[in-house]
Short mmCIF file of C-alpha atoms and ligand atoms in Angstrom, two decimals:
data_model
loop_
_atom_site.label_atom_id
_atom_site.label_comp_id
_atom_site.label_asym_id
_atom_site.label_seq_id
_atom_site.Cartn_x
_atom_site.Cartn_y
_atom_site.Cartn_z
CA MET A 227 -3.40 69.02 23.73
CA ALA A 228 -1.93 66.51 26.12
CA PHE A 229 -3.56 66.86 29.51
CA THR A 230 -1.53 66.40 32.67
CA PRO A 231 -2.66 63.06 34.12
CA ARG A 232 -4.90 63.91 37.05
CA VAL A 233 -7.23 61.74 39.11
CA PHE A 234 -10.56 62.89 40.54
CA SER A 235 -13.09 60.82 42.45
CA GLY A 236 -15.68 61.22 45.17
CA THR A 237 -17.95 59.38 47.55
CA GLN A 238 -21.27 60.56 48.94
CA PRO A 239 -21.70 61.09 52.68
CA SER A 240 -25.19 59.68 52.32
CA GLY A 241 -24.96 56.76 54.74
CA ASP A 242 -22.42 54.44 56.25
CA LEU A 243 -19.57 53.40 53.97
CA HIS A 244 -19.58 49.74 53.02
CA LEU A 245 -17.23 47.16 51.55
CA GLY A 246 -18.37 48.06 48.00
CA ASN A 247 -17.34 51.69 48.49
CA TYR A 248 -14.02 50.51 49.88
CA LEU A 249 -13.10 47.92 47.24
CA GLY A 250 -14.67 49.71 44.26
CA ALA A 251 -13.40 53.18 45.11
CA ILE A 252 -11.46 54.09 48.27
CA LYS A 253 -8.89 51.29 48.01
CA ARG A 254 -8.25 52.41 44.44
CA TYR A 255 -7.83 56.03 45.59
CA VAL A 256 -4.98 54.85 47.81
CA GLU A 257 -3.35 52.93 44.97
CA MET A 258 -3.61 55.76 42.44
CA GLN A 259 -1.98 58.37 44.69
CA LYS A 260 1.31 56.50 44.19
CA THR A 261 1.41 57.36 40.50
CA HIS A 262 -0.89 60.37 39.99
CA GLU A 263 -1.80 63.82 41.19
CA CYS A 264 -5.11 63.08 42.93
CA ILE A 265 -8.16 65.05 44.05
CA TYR A 266 -10.54 63.19 46.36
CA CYS A 267 -13.82 64.79 47.22
CA VAL A 268 -16.57 64.09 49.74
CA VAL A 269 -19.53 64.87 47.51
CA ASP A 270 -21.95 66.39 50.01
CA MET A 271 -23.90 68.20 47.26
CA HIS A 272 -24.69 64.84 45.68
CA ALA A 273 -25.82 63.50 49.05
CA ILE A 274 -28.64 66.06 49.38
CA THR A 275 -30.26 64.85 46.15
CA VAL A 276 -32.14 62.67 48.65
CA TRP A 277 -33.10 64.01 52.10
CA GLN A 278 -30.24 64.25 54.61
CA ASP A 279 -30.59 65.31 58.21
CA PRO A 280 -28.16 68.29 58.52
CA ASP A 281 -26.41 67.04 61.68
CA ASN A 282 -26.06 63.63 60.17
CA LEU A 283 -24.68 65.08 56.94
CA ARG A 284 -21.98 66.97 58.89
CA ARG A 285 -21.08 63.79 60.79
CA ALA A 286 -21.04 61.62 57.66
CA THR A 287 -19.00 64.17 55.68
CA ARG A 288 -16.27 64.12 58.33
CA GLU A 289 -16.48 60.34 58.60
CA VAL A 290 -16.01 59.82 54.85
CA ALA A 291 -13.02 62.19 54.82
CA ALA A 292 -11.59 60.39 57.87
CA ALA A 293 -12.10 57.02 56.17
CA TYR A 294 -10.15 58.17 53.10
CA VAL A 295 -7.24 59.11 55.33
CA ALA A 296 -7.58 56.03 57.56
CA ALA A 297 -7.48 53.84 54.43
CA GLY A 298 -4.21 55.47 53.40
CA VAL A 299 -4.97 58.62 51.39
CA ASP A 300 -2.46 61.33 52.25
CA PRO A 301 -4.30 64.68 52.51
CA LYS A 302 -1.03 66.63 52.23
CA LYS A 303 0.18 64.99 49.04
CA ASN A 304 -3.33 64.95 47.55
CA ILE A 305 -6.30 67.29 47.71
CA VAL A 306 -9.06 66.07 50.03
CA PHE A 307 -12.09 68.31 50.58
CA ASN A 308 -15.87 68.47 50.67
CA GLN A 309 -17.49 69.51 47.42
CA SER A 310 -19.77 72.30 48.73
CA ARG A 311 -16.75 74.36 49.85
CA VAL A 312 -15.78 74.94 46.21
CA HIS A 313 -18.71 76.82 44.68
CA GLN A 314 -17.44 76.34 41.11
CA HIS A 315 -18.81 72.77 41.18
CA ALA A 316 -22.36 74.17 41.24
CA GLU A 317 -21.51 76.87 38.73
CA LEU A 318 -20.07 74.49 36.14
CA ALA A 319 -22.92 72.01 36.76
CA TRP A 320 -25.36 74.71 35.67
CA VAL A 321 -23.48 75.26 32.42
CA PHE A 322 -23.48 71.48 31.88
CA ASN A 323 -27.23 71.32 32.60
CA CYS A 324 -27.52 73.49 29.52
CA VAL A 325 -25.16 71.28 27.48
CA ALA A 326 -26.57 67.85 28.45
CA ARG A 327 -29.82 66.76 26.80
CA MET A 328 -32.95 65.53 28.59
CA GLY A 329 -32.79 62.34 26.53
CA TRP A 330 -29.29 61.58 27.84
CA MET A 331 -30.44 61.98 31.43
CA ASN A 332 -33.57 59.92 30.87
CA ARG A 333 -31.40 57.01 29.78
CA MET A 334 -29.40 56.85 33.03
CA THR A 335 -30.02 53.42 34.53
CA GLN A 336 -29.22 54.62 38.06
CA TRP A 337 -32.03 57.18 37.81
CA LYS A 338 -34.33 54.48 36.44
CA ASP A 339 -33.31 52.00 39.18
CA LYS A 340 -33.66 54.54 41.98
CA THR A 341 -37.11 55.60 40.84
CA ALA A 342 -38.38 52.16 39.80
CA GLY A 343 -41.67 51.39 41.49
CA LYS A 344 -41.67 54.84 43.07
CA ASN A 345 -43.31 58.09 42.15
CA ALA A 346 -40.53 59.61 40.00
CA GLU A 347 -42.48 62.89 39.92
CA ALA A 348 -41.85 63.26 43.64
CA GLU A 349 -38.05 62.82 43.37
CA SER A 350 -35.83 65.89 43.52
CA LEU A 351 -34.73 67.63 40.35
CA GLY A 352 -31.21 67.26 41.78
CA LEU A 353 -31.42 63.47 41.68
CA PHE A 354 -32.29 63.63 37.99
CA ALA A 355 -29.53 66.16 37.24
CA TYR A 356 -26.93 64.36 39.44
CA PRO A 357 -24.82 63.07 36.49
CA SER A 358 -24.38 66.60 35.20
CA LEU A 359 -22.98 67.72 38.59
CA MET A 360 -20.74 64.64 38.51
CA ALA A 361 -19.42 65.71 35.09
CA ALA A 362 -18.73 69.16 36.56
CA ASP A 363 -16.87 67.63 39.53
CA ILE A 364 -14.54 65.79 37.17
CA LEU A 365 -14.09 68.34 34.39
CA LEU A 366 -13.59 71.32 36.70
CA TYR A 367 -10.20 69.78 37.37
CA LYS A 368 -9.76 68.48 33.80
CA ALA A 369 -9.31 65.05 35.40
CA THR A 370 -8.03 62.41 33.01
CA HIS A 371 -8.75 59.36 35.20
CA VAL A 372 -11.62 58.54 37.55
CA PRO A 373 -11.44 55.43 39.77
CA VAL A 374 -15.02 54.27 40.38
CA GLY A 375 -17.10 51.14 40.83
CA ASP A 376 -18.75 49.58 37.82
CA ASP A 377 -22.12 51.17 38.75
CA GLN A 378 -20.73 54.58 37.75
CA LYS A 379 -19.62 53.53 34.26
CA GLN A 380 -22.63 55.06 32.52
CA HIS A 381 -22.20 58.37 34.37
CA LEU A 382 -18.58 58.45 33.20
CA GLU A 383 -19.75 57.91 29.62
CA LEU A 384 -22.11 60.84 30.06
CA THR A 385 -19.22 62.96 31.36
CA ARG A 386 -17.34 62.16 28.15
CA ASP A 387 -20.40 63.08 26.06
CA ILE A 388 -20.77 66.39 27.89
CA ALA A 389 -17.07 67.20 27.43
CA ALA A 390 -17.23 66.37 23.72
CA LYS A 391 -20.43 68.38 23.16
CA PHE A 392 -19.06 71.40 25.05
CA ASN A 393 -15.81 71.29 23.05
CA ASN A 394 -17.83 71.01 19.85
CA ASP A 395 -20.58 73.57 20.60
CA TYR A 396 -18.07 76.18 21.67
CA ALA A 397 -15.39 75.40 19.07
CA PRO A 398 -15.53 78.89 17.48
CA SER A 399 -15.44 80.58 20.89
CA LEU A 400 -12.50 78.44 22.01
CA LYS A 401 -10.62 79.54 18.92
CA GLU A 402 -11.55 83.19 19.45
CA GLN A 403 -10.35 83.02 23.05
CA GLY A 404 -7.07 81.42 21.96
CA LEU A 405 -7.86 78.22 23.88
CA ASP A 406 -7.27 74.62 22.82
CA ALA A 407 -10.00 72.97 20.74
CA ASP A 408 -10.10 70.06 23.20
CA PHE A 409 -10.74 72.30 26.19
CA PHE A 410 -12.13 69.49 28.33
CA PRO A 411 -10.44 66.06 28.32
CA ILE A 412 -12.33 62.90 27.41
CA THR A 413 -11.89 61.32 30.82
CA ALA A 414 -11.09 57.62 31.25
CA PRO A 415 -12.94 55.60 33.88
CA VAL A 416 -10.64 53.37 35.93
CA ILE A 417 -12.76 50.30 36.69
CA ALA A 418 -10.50 47.33 37.30
CA GLY A 419 -9.80 44.42 39.60
CA PRO A 420 -11.79 41.48 40.93
CA ALA A 421 -14.40 43.55 42.85
CA THR A 422 -15.59 46.43 40.67
CA ARG A 423 -19.20 45.57 41.57
CA VAL A 424 -19.53 44.10 45.03
CA MET A 425 -22.94 42.49 45.35
CA SER A 426 -25.37 42.23 48.25
CA LEU A 427 -24.60 39.39 50.66
CA LYS A 428 -28.31 38.57 50.72
CA ASP A 429 -29.15 38.83 47.03
CA ALA A 430 -26.16 38.62 44.71
CA SER A 431 -28.19 39.97 41.80
CA LYS A 432 -28.24 43.41 43.49
CA LYS A 433 -25.22 45.60 44.20
CA MET A 434 -24.14 46.18 47.78
CA SER A 435 -25.52 49.61 48.54
CA LYS A 436 -25.87 52.12 51.39
CA SER A 437 -29.62 52.35 50.88
CA ASP A 438 -30.45 48.62 50.98
CA PRO A 439 -32.93 48.18 53.88
CA ALA A 440 -31.41 44.74 54.68
CA GLU A 441 -28.58 45.39 57.18
CA GLY A 442 -27.09 41.94 56.59
CA ALA A 443 -26.68 42.72 52.88
CA ARG A 444 -23.61 44.88 53.43
CA ILE A 445 -20.45 44.91 55.49
CA LEU A 446 -19.82 48.38 56.86
CA LEU A 447 -16.36 49.82 57.06
CA MET A 448 -17.08 50.56 60.72
CA ASP A 449 -18.49 47.10 61.60
CA ASP A 450 -16.76 45.33 64.46
CA ALA A 451 -15.21 41.86 64.07
CA ASP A 452 -18.32 40.13 65.40
CA ALA A 453 -20.67 41.87 62.98
CA ILE A 454 -18.37 41.15 60.02
CA ALA A 455 -18.11 37.45 60.93
CA LYS A 456 -21.89 37.13 61.41
CA LYS A 457 -22.73 38.82 58.12
CA ILE A 458 -20.28 36.64 56.19
CA LYS A 459 -21.49 33.48 57.93
CA ARG A 460 -25.09 34.33 57.01
CA ALA A 461 -24.29 35.39 53.44
CA THR A 462 -26.43 33.53 50.92
CA THR A 463 -24.56 30.76 49.07
CA ASP A 464 -25.49 27.78 46.92
CA PRO A 465 -25.11 24.15 48.05
CA GLU A 466 -22.17 23.30 45.75
CA PRO A 467 -18.54 23.36 46.94
CA LEU A 468 -16.25 26.09 45.55
CA PRO A 469 -15.09 25.40 42.00
CA SER A 470 -11.40 24.92 41.25
CA GLU A 471 -11.34 27.20 38.22
CA GLU A 472 -12.75 30.63 37.44
CA ARG A 473 -15.11 29.39 34.73
CA GLY A 474 -16.82 27.32 37.41
CA LEU A 475 -18.11 30.62 38.85
CA GLU A 476 -20.23 31.29 35.78
CA GLY A 477 -23.91 31.43 36.71
CA ARG A 478 -23.03 31.19 40.43
CA LEU A 479 -23.64 34.78 41.49
CA GLU A 480 -23.08 34.34 45.23
CA ALA A 481 -19.89 32.31 44.76
CA ASN A 482 -18.55 34.79 42.23
CA ASN A 483 -19.23 37.67 44.62
CA LEU A 484 -17.60 36.13 47.69
CA VAL A 485 -14.57 34.90 45.75
CA GLY A 486 -14.21 38.37 44.18
CA ILE A 487 -14.31 39.98 47.62
CA PHE A 488 -11.67 37.54 48.89
CA ALA A 489 -9.45 38.23 45.87
CA ALA A 490 -9.77 42.02 46.20
CA LEU A 491 -9.10 42.03 49.94
CA SER A 492 -6.08 39.76 49.58
CA GLU A 493 -4.87 41.61 46.45
CA THR A 494 -4.81 38.50 44.34
CA SER A 495 -6.95 37.04 41.55
CA LYS A 496 -10.10 34.94 41.68
CA ALA A 497 -8.12 32.14 40.02
CA ALA A 498 -5.56 32.20 42.85
CA VAL A 499 -8.34 32.12 45.48
CA LEU A 500 -9.88 29.11 43.77
CA THR A 501 -6.53 27.32 43.62
CA GLN A 502 -6.50 27.61 47.40
CA PHE A 503 -10.18 26.85 48.15
CA GLY A 504 -11.45 24.89 45.11
CA GLY A 505 -13.38 21.74 46.09
CA GLN A 506 -13.89 22.90 49.69
CA GLY A 507 -17.23 23.66 51.32
CA TRP A 508 -18.43 27.11 52.34
CA GLY A 509 -17.70 26.74 56.06
CA ALA A 510 -13.91 26.92 55.81
CA PHE A 511 -14.02 29.57 53.09
CA LYS A 512 -16.38 31.83 55.04
CA THR A 513 -14.22 31.56 58.17
CA ALA A 514 -11.12 32.50 56.15
CA LEU A 515 -12.99 35.36 54.45
CA ALA A 516 -14.24 36.72 57.78
CA ASP A 517 -10.70 36.61 59.23
CA LEU A 518 -9.33 38.37 56.16
CA ALA A 519 -12.05 41.04 56.17
CA VAL A 520 -11.49 41.75 59.87
CA ALA A 521 -7.71 41.93 59.38
CA LYS A 522 -8.10 44.45 56.54
CA LEU A 523 -11.02 46.54 57.81
CA ALA A 524 -10.48 46.70 61.58
CA PRO A 525 -7.38 48.95 61.39
CA ILE A 526 -9.23 51.33 59.03
CA ALA A 527 -12.24 51.46 61.37
CA ALA A 528 -9.99 52.09 64.38
CA GLU A 529 -8.12 54.91 62.64
CA THR A 530 -11.39 56.44 61.36
CA ARG A 531 -12.72 56.48 64.94
CA HIS A 532 -9.49 58.06 66.14
CA LEU A 533 -9.70 60.79 63.46
CA VAL A 534 -13.40 61.63 63.94
CA ALA A 535 -12.75 62.12 67.64
CA ASP A 536 -10.97 65.32 66.60
CA PRO A 537 -13.36 66.96 64.07
CA GLY A 538 -11.25 70.14 64.08
CA SER A 539 -8.32 68.35 62.45
CA ILE A 540 -10.57 66.89 59.74
CA ASP A 541 -12.07 70.32 59.06
CA ALA A 542 -8.55 71.75 58.88
CA PHE A 543 -7.27 69.35 56.21
CA MET A 544 -10.50 69.73 54.23
CA ALA A 545 -10.27 73.54 54.38
CA ASP A 546 -6.69 73.31 53.16
CA GLY A 547 -7.76 70.90 50.39
CA ALA A 548 -10.63 73.18 49.38
CA ALA A 549 -8.29 76.17 49.13
CA ARG A 550 -6.00 74.23 46.78
CA ALA A 551 -8.95 72.82 44.81
CA SER A 552 -10.43 76.33 44.44
CA GLU A 553 -7.33 77.58 42.66
CA ILE A 554 -7.67 74.95 39.92
CA ALA A 555 -11.46 75.28 39.85
CA GLU A 556 -11.38 79.05 39.40
CA GLN A 557 -8.83 78.78 36.60
CA THR A 558 -11.17 76.46 34.66
CA MET A 559 -14.33 78.36 35.55
CA SER A 560 -12.92 81.77 34.58
CA GLU A 561 -12.16 80.29 31.15
CA VAL A 562 -15.60 78.68 30.92
CA ARG A 563 -17.28 82.02 31.69
CA ARG A 564 -15.37 83.64 28.83
CA ILE A 565 -16.03 80.71 26.47
CA VAL A 566 -19.81 80.76 26.98
CA GLY A 567 -20.01 84.57 26.79
CA PHE A 568 -20.66 85.61 30.39
CA LEU A 569 -19.50 89.17 31.13
CA GLY A 570 -17.31 90.00 34.10
N1 AQP B 771 -21.34 47.70 45.44
C1 AQP B 771 -20.32 48.40 44.99
N2 AQP B 771 -19.24 47.78 44.41
C2 AQP B 771 -18.19 48.50 43.95
N3 AQP B 771 -18.13 49.85 44.02
C3 AQP B 771 -19.18 50.50 44.58
N4 AQP B 771 -19.44 51.81 44.80
C4 AQP B 771 -20.65 51.94 45.39
N5 AQP B 771 -21.21 50.75 45.58
C5 AQP B 771 -20.33 49.82 45.08
C6 AQP B 771 -18.52 52.86 44.43
O1 AQP B 771 -18.28 53.64 45.58
C7 AQP B 771 -18.02 54.99 45.17
C8 AQP B 771 -18.85 55.90 45.98
O2 AQP B 771 -20.22 55.65 45.75
P1 AQP B 771 -21.24 56.78 46.14
O3 AQP B 771 -21.40 56.84 47.58
O4 AQP B 771 -20.85 58.07 45.57
O5 AQP B 771 -22.54 56.42 45.39
P2 AQP B 771 -23.39 55.13 45.24
O6 AQP B 771 -22.91 54.35 44.08
O7 AQP B 771 -24.78 55.60 45.12
O8 AQP B 771 -23.19 54.34 46.58
P3 AQP B 771 -24.16 53.34 47.25
O9 AQP B 771 -23.46 52.92 48.45
O10 AQP B 771 -24.58 52.27 46.36
O11 AQP B 771 -25.40 54.25 47.65
P4 AQP B 771 -26.92 54.13 47.28
O12 AQP B 771 -27.48 53.22 48.27
O13 AQP B 771 -27.40 55.54 47.41
O14 AQP B 771 -27.05 53.58 45.89
C9 AQP B 771 -18.34 55.06 43.67
O15 AQP B 771 -17.12 55.02 42.95
C10 AQP B 771 -19.14 53.81 43.42
O16 AQP B 771 -18.97 53.33 42.10
#
């Protein structure tokens, strides 16, 4: 069966949004709405896989939704909502917990990275099962495309494995129910562009992340011009000037990261950035990068602030989005209940 092209993606309200979230995900959300039917979720159920203060979670959930809209997502044309309002996400995740295998989950590098050097036994069961809920988020809407950062690639592969195993395990039931053999699509990750993995400004071997204790490692979407300029100025670099060609970035993690950020923000390629800055020192490049980052991020921050000042309007568009999402979700879930043999 040919599936209607449909985009789904989500971001956790688990901390302040940073440049990696913007370039790897939110900017792509805006681009994809031009060509696709899109569903953009604030994945609050994922956020509580690690402890969240309830008041803070409410604030962050509204702020992430506001940032989507401030960045250019249209909540009327698309569906924008918070995950917990559509209970079918949890329901399908349970079915997928029974489809996915422990071995698959154990191989997830994000789980391994997040628990490395820690007492994994003390982590929540939710953190371990997170990729199964992510598969449910996507497949509930039979999404064909998921724009994400490179760090989510393995979770997308797991989503495909879960879809394939479900379709296979329940093949006789699908036939009996008169449903297509490929009930769930084999979803394609959309990971493209010069900044699919934005790295820490302090240690370019680590990805820029919300949970990094080093504040200077990430640029926040809500940082003011001063903070952005300071963080870029203090970003770790090597002593060499910028290379003139892309292959000169090989083995130069910091240079590769900053040039990638410049290219993504200016919607050009790394090669084009190097044509402009090749042979120059870091001073001029960092000043130009700071100016560019401020020019691109400041209007989004200002609009986000404007939107969060009226939480009622954010709640209203998310309630509307959830109502529209629920219709699709219930259609899928009512079929899933029949397929697996639940009565009622
Ligand atoms: N550094 C990054 N570069 C490119 N894309 C990134 N994303 C996250 N970090 C980068 C993408 O942003 C989207 C939302 O991510 P998320 O909030 O759902 O989860 P995350 O990957 O756990 O985000 P963080 O900020 O890195 O949080 P922690 O500190 O908890 O690990 C996703 O599409 C993600 O790929």
